[in-house]
mmCIF file of C-alpha atoms in Angstrom:
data_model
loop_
_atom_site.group_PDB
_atom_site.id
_atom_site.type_symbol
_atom_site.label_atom_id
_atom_site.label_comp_id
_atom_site.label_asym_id
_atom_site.label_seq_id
_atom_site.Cartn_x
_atom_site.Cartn_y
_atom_site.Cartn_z
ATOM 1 C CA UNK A 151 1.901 2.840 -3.627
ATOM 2 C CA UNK A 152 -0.192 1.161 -0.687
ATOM 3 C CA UNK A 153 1.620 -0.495 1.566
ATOM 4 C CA UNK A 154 0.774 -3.892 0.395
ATOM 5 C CA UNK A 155 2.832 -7.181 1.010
ATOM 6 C CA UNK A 156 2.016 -10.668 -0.371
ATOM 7 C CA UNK A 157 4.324 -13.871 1.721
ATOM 8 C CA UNK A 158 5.922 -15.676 0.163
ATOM 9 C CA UNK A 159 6.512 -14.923 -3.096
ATOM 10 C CA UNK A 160 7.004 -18.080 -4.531
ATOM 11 C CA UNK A 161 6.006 -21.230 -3.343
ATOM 12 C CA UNK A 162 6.090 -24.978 -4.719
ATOM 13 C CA UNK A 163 4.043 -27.568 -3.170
ATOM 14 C CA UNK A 164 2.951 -31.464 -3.243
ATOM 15 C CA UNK A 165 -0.889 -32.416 -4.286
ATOM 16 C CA UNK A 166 -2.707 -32.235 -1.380
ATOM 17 C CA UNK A 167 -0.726 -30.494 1.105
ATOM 18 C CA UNK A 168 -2.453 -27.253 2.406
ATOM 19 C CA UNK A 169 -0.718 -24.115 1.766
ATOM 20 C CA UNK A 170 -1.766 -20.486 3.407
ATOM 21 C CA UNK A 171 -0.731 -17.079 1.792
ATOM 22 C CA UNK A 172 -0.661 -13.720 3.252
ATOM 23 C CA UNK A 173 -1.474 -10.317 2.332
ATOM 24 C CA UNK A 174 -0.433 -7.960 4.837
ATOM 25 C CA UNK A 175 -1.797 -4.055 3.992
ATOM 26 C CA UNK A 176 -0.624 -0.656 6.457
ATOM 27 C CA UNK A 177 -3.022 1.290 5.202
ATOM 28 C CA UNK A 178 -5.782 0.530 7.228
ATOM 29 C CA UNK A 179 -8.305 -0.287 4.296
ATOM 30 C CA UNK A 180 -11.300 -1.363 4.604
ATOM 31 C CA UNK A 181 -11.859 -4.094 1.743
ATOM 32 C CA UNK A 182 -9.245 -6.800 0.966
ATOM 33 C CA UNK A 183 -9.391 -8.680 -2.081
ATOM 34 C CA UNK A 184 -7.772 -12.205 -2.932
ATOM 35 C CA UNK A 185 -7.882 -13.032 -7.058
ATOM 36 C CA UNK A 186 -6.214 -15.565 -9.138
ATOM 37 C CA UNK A 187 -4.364 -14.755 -12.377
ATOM 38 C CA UNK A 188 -4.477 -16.972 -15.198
ATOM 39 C CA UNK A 189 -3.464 -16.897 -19.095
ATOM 40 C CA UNK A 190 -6.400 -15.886 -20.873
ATOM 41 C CA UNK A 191 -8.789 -15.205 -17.924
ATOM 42 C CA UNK A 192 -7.319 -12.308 -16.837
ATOM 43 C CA UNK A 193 -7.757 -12.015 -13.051
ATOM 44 C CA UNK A 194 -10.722 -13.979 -11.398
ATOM 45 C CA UNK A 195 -12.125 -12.919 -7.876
ATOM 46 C CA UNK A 196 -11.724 -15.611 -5.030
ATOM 47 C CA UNK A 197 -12.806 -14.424 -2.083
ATOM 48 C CA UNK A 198 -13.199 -10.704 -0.720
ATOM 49 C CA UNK A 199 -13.735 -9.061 2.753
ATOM 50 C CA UNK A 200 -15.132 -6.119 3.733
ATOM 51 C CA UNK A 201 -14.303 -6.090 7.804
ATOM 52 C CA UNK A 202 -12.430 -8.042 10.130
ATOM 53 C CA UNK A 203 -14.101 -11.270 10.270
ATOM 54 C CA UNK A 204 -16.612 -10.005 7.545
ATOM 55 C CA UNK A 205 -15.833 -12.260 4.141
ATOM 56 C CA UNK A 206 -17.806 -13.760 1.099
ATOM 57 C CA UNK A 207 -17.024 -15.239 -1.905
ATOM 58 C CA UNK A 208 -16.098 -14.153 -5.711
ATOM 59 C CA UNK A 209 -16.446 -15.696 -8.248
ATOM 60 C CA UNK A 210 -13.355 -18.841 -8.023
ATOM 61 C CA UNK A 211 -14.430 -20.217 -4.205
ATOM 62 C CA UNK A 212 -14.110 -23.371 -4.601
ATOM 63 C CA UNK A 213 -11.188 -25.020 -3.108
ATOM 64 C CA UNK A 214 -10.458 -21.985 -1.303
ATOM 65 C CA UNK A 215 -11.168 -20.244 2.139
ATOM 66 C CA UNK A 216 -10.192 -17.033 3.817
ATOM 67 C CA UNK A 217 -9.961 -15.274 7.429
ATOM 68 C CA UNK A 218 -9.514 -11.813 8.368
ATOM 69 C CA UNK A 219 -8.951 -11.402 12.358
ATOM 70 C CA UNK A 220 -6.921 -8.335 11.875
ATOM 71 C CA UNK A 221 -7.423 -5.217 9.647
ATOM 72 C CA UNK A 222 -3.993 -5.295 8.444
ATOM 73 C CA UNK A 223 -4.045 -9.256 7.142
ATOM 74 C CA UNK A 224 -6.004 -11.158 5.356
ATOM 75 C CA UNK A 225 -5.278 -14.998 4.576
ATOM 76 C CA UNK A 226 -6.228 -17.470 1.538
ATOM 77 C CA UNK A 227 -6.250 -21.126 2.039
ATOM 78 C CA UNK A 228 -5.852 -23.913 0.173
ATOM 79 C CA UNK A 229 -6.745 -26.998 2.799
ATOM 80 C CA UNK A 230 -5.559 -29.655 0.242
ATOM 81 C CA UNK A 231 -4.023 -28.219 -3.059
ATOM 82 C CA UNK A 232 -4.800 -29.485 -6.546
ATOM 83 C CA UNK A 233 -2.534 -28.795 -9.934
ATOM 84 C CA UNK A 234 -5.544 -27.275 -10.757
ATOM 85 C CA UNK A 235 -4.789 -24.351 -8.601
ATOM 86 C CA UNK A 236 -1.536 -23.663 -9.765
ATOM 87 C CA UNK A 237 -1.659 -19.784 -10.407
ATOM 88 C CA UNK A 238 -0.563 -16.583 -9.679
ATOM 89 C CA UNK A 239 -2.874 -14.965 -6.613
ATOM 90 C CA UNK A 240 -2.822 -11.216 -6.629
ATOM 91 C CA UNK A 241 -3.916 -9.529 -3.089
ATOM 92 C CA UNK A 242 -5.670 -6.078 -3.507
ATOM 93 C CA UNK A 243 -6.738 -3.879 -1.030
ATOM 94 C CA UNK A 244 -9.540 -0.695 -0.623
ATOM 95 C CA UNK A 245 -10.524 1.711 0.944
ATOM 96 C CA UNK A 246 -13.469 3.671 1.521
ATOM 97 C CA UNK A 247 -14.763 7.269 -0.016
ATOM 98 C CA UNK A 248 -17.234 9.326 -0.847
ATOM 99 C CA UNK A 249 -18.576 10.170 -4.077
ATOM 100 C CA UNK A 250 -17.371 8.254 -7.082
ATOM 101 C CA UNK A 251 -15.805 5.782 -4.610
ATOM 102 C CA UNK A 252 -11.882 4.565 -3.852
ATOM 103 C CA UNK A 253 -8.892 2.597 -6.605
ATOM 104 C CA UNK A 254 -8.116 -1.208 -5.532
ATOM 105 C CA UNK A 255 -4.317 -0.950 -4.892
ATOM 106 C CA UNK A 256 -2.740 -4.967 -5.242
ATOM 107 C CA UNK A 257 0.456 -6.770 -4.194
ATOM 108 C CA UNK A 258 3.156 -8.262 -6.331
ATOM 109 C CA UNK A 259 1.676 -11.406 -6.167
ATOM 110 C CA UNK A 260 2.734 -14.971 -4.986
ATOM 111 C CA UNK A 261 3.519 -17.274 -7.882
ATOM 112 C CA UNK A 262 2.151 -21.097 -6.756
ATOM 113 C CA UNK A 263 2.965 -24.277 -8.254
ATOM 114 C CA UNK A 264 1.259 -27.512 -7.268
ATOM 115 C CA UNK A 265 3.143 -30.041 -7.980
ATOM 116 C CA UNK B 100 -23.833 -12.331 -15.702
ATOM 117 C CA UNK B 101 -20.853 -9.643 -16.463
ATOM 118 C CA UNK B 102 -18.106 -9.922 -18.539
ATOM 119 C CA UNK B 103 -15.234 -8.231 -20.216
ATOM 120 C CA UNK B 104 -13.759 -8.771 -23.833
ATOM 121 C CA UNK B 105 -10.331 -7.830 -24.811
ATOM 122 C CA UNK B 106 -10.391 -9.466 -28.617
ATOM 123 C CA UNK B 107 -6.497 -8.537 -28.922
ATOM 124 C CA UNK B 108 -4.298 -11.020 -27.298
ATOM 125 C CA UNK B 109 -1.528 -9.834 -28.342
ATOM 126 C CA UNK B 110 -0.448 -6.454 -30.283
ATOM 127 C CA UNK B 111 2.438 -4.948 -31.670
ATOM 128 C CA UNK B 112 3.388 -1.606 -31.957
ATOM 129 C CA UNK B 113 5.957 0.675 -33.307
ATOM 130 C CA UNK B 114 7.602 3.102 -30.968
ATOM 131 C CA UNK B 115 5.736 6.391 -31.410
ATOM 132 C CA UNK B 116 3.666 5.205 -33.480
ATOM 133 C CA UNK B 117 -0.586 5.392 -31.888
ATOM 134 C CA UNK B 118 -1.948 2.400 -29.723
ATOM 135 C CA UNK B 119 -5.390 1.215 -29.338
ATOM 136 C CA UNK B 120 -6.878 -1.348 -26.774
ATOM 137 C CA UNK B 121 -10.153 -2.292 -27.522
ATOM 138 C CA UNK B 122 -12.792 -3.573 -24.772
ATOM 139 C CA UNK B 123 -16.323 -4.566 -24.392
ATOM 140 C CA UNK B 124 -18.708 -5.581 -21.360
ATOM 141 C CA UNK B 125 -21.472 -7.315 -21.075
ATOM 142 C CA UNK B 126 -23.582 -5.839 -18.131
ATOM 143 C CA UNK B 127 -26.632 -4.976 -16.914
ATOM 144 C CA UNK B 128 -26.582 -1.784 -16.203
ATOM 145 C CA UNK B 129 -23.941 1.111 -16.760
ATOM 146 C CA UNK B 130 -20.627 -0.071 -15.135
ATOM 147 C CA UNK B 131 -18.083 1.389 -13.271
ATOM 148 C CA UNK B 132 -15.368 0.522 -15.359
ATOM 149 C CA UNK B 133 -11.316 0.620 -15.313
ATOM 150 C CA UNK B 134 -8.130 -0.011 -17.463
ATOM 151 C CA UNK B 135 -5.569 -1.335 -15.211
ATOM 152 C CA UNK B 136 -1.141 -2.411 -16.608
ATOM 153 C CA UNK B 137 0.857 -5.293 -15.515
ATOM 154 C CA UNK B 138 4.710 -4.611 -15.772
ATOM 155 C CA UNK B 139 6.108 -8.071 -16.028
ATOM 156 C CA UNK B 140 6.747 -9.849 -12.710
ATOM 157 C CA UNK B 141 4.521 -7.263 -11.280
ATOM 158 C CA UNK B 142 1.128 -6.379 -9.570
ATOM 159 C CA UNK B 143 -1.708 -3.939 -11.705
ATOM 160 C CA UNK B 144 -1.240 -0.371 -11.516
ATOM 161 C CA UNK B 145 -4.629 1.574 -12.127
ATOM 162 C CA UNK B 146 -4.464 3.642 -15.534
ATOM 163 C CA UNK B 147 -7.857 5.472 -15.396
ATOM 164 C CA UNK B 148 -11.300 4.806 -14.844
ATOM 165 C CA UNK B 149 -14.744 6.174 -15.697
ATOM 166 C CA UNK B 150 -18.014 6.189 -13.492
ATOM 167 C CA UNK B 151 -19.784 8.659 -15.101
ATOM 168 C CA UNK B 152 -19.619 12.291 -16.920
ATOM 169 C CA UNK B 153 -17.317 13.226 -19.908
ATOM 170 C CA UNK B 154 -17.148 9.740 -21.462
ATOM 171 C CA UNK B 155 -13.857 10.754 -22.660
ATOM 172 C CA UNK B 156 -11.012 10.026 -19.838
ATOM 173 C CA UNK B 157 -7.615 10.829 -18.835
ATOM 174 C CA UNK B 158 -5.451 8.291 -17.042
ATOM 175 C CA UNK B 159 -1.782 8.164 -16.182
ATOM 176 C CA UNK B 160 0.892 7.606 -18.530
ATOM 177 C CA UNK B 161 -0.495 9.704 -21.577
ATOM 178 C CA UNK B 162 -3.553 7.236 -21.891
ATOM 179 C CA UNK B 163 -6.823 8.063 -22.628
ATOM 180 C CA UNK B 164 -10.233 5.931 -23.105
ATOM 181 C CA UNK B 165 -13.705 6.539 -24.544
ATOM 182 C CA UNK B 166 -16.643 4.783 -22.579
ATOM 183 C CA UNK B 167 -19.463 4.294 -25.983
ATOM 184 C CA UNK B 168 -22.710 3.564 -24.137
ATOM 185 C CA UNK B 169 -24.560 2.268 -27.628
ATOM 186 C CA UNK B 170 -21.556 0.010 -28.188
ATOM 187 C CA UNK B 171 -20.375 -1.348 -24.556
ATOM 188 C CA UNK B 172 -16.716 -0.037 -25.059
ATOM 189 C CA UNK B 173 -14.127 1.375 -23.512
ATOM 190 C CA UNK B 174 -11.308 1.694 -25.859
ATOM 191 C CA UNK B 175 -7.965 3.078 -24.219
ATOM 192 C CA UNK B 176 -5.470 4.975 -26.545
ATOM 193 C CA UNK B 177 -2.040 6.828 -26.223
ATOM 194 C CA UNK B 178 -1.364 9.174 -28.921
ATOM 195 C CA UNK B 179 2.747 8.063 -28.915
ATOM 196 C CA UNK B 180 3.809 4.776 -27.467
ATOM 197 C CA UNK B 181 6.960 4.349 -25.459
ATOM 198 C CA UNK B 182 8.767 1.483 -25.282
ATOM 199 C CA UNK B 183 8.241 1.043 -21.586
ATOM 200 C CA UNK B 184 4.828 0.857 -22.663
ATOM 201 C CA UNK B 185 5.491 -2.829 -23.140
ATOM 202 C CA UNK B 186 3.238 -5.090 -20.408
ATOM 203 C CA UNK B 187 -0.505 -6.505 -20.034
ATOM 204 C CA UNK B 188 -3.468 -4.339 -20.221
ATOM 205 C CA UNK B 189 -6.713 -5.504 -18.686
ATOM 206 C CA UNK B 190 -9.921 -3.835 -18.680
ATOM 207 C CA UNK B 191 -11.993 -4.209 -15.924
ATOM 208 C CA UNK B 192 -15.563 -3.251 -14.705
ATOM 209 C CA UNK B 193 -17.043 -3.198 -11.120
ATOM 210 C CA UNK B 194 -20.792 -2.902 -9.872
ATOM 211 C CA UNK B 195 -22.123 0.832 -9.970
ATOM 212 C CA UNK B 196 -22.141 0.856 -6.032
ATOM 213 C CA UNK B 197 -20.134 2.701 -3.210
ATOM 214 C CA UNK B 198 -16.971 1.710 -2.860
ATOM 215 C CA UNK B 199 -16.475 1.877 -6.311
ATOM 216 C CA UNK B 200 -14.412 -0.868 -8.181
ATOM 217 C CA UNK B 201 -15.724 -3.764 -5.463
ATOM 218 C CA UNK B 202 -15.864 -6.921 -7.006
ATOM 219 C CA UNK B 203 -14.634 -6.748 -10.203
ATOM 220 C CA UNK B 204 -14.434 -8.741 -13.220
ATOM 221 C CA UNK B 205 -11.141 -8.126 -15.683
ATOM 222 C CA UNK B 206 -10.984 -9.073 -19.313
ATOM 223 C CA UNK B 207 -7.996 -11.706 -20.346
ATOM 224 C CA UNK B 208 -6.052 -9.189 -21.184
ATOM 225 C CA UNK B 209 -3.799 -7.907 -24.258
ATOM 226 C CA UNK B 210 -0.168 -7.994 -24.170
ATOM 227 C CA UNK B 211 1.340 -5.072 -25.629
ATOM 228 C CA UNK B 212 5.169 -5.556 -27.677
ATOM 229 C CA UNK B 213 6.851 -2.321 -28.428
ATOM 230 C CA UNK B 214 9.392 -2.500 -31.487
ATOM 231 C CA UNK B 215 11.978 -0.295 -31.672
#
């Protein structure tokens, strides 16, 4: 498994409050992935990077923002929660190959309630 | 825009007896496309993918899946369920580009119960 660490785990918070999570990767990959789980949607895309300090978004931005100053860490915002985004929020990392291209290895996930 | 359907929310199975997963897209062009399993409490493991050639694949796990072109699918099967078989299956598809699997957009899912 890729070395792939989500903090914290679980996390309850107040409307409005901001709240950062963390995905922390040691396998030096090149594309880091933040998506949001949700009955019946499956998972949605909220914001990717593909280099330190490189990001865009998916297709759930709103709400949301992201840095990457290190390789190893990339971090998902919420600058004032709604209940709206209570979720689970699934980090994924990936590297880069030839050919037919490279998997998306993810976290365990961080379980958020919004309270 | 893409999408994934996964028609089965839910689906119950007999241990040992055959499973079947069904999945269409919606996309533009010929996909890059994946089946990926939630244990409960747990992240997605990749099962098997397809990007192009025999349109019959082999994942982990004893599953299989047959891309259709003429019909958007990507059905996955297993021959003999086990009951650790029991979780979420989502079927995903990604842009045809290098790296592979960027971006991708994931069906809601069917959850799998295995009886004994």
């Amino acid at each position: 498994d890729a070395g792939i660490t989500q903090s914290p785990r679980h996390k309850v918070t107040e409307t409005g409050t901001p709240v950062t999570l963390r995905c922390h990767q040691t396998e030096n990959h090149r594309y880091m992935y933040w998506y949001r789980q949700d009955p019946g949607h499956g998972l949605r895309l909220i914001h990717y990077s593909y280099g330190v300090k490189d990001t865009d978004k998916g297709e759930v931005s709103d709400g949301y923002s992201v840095s990457r100053s290190k390789t190893e860490d990339f971090l998902l915002t919420l600058e004032s929660a709604t209940s709206s985004q209570t979720s689970v929020y699934f980090c994924a990392t990936q590297g880069v190959s030839r050919g037919s291209g490279s998997d998306q290895y993810f976290g365990a996930g961080t379980r958020l309630s919004v309270l | 825009a893409q999408s994934v359907t996964q028609p089965d929310i839910h689906i119950t199975v007999s241990e040992g007896a055959s499973l079947e997963l069904r999945c269409n897209y919606s996309y533009g062009a010929t996909p890059y496309l994946f089946w990926y399993v939630q244990s409960p409490g747990q992240g997605l493991q990749l099962l098997l993918k397809y990007f192009s050639g025999d349109t019959l694949v082999q994942g982990i796990k004893g599953f299989e899946a047959e891309f259709k072109r003429s019909q958007s699918s990507f059905n996955l099967r297993k021959p003999s369920v086990h009951w650790s078989d029991a979780a979420e299956y989502f079927c995903a598809v990604g842009p045809p580009d290098v790296p592979a699997g960027n971006k991708l957009t994931f069906g809601g899912g069917t959850r799998v119960l295995v009886k004994p």
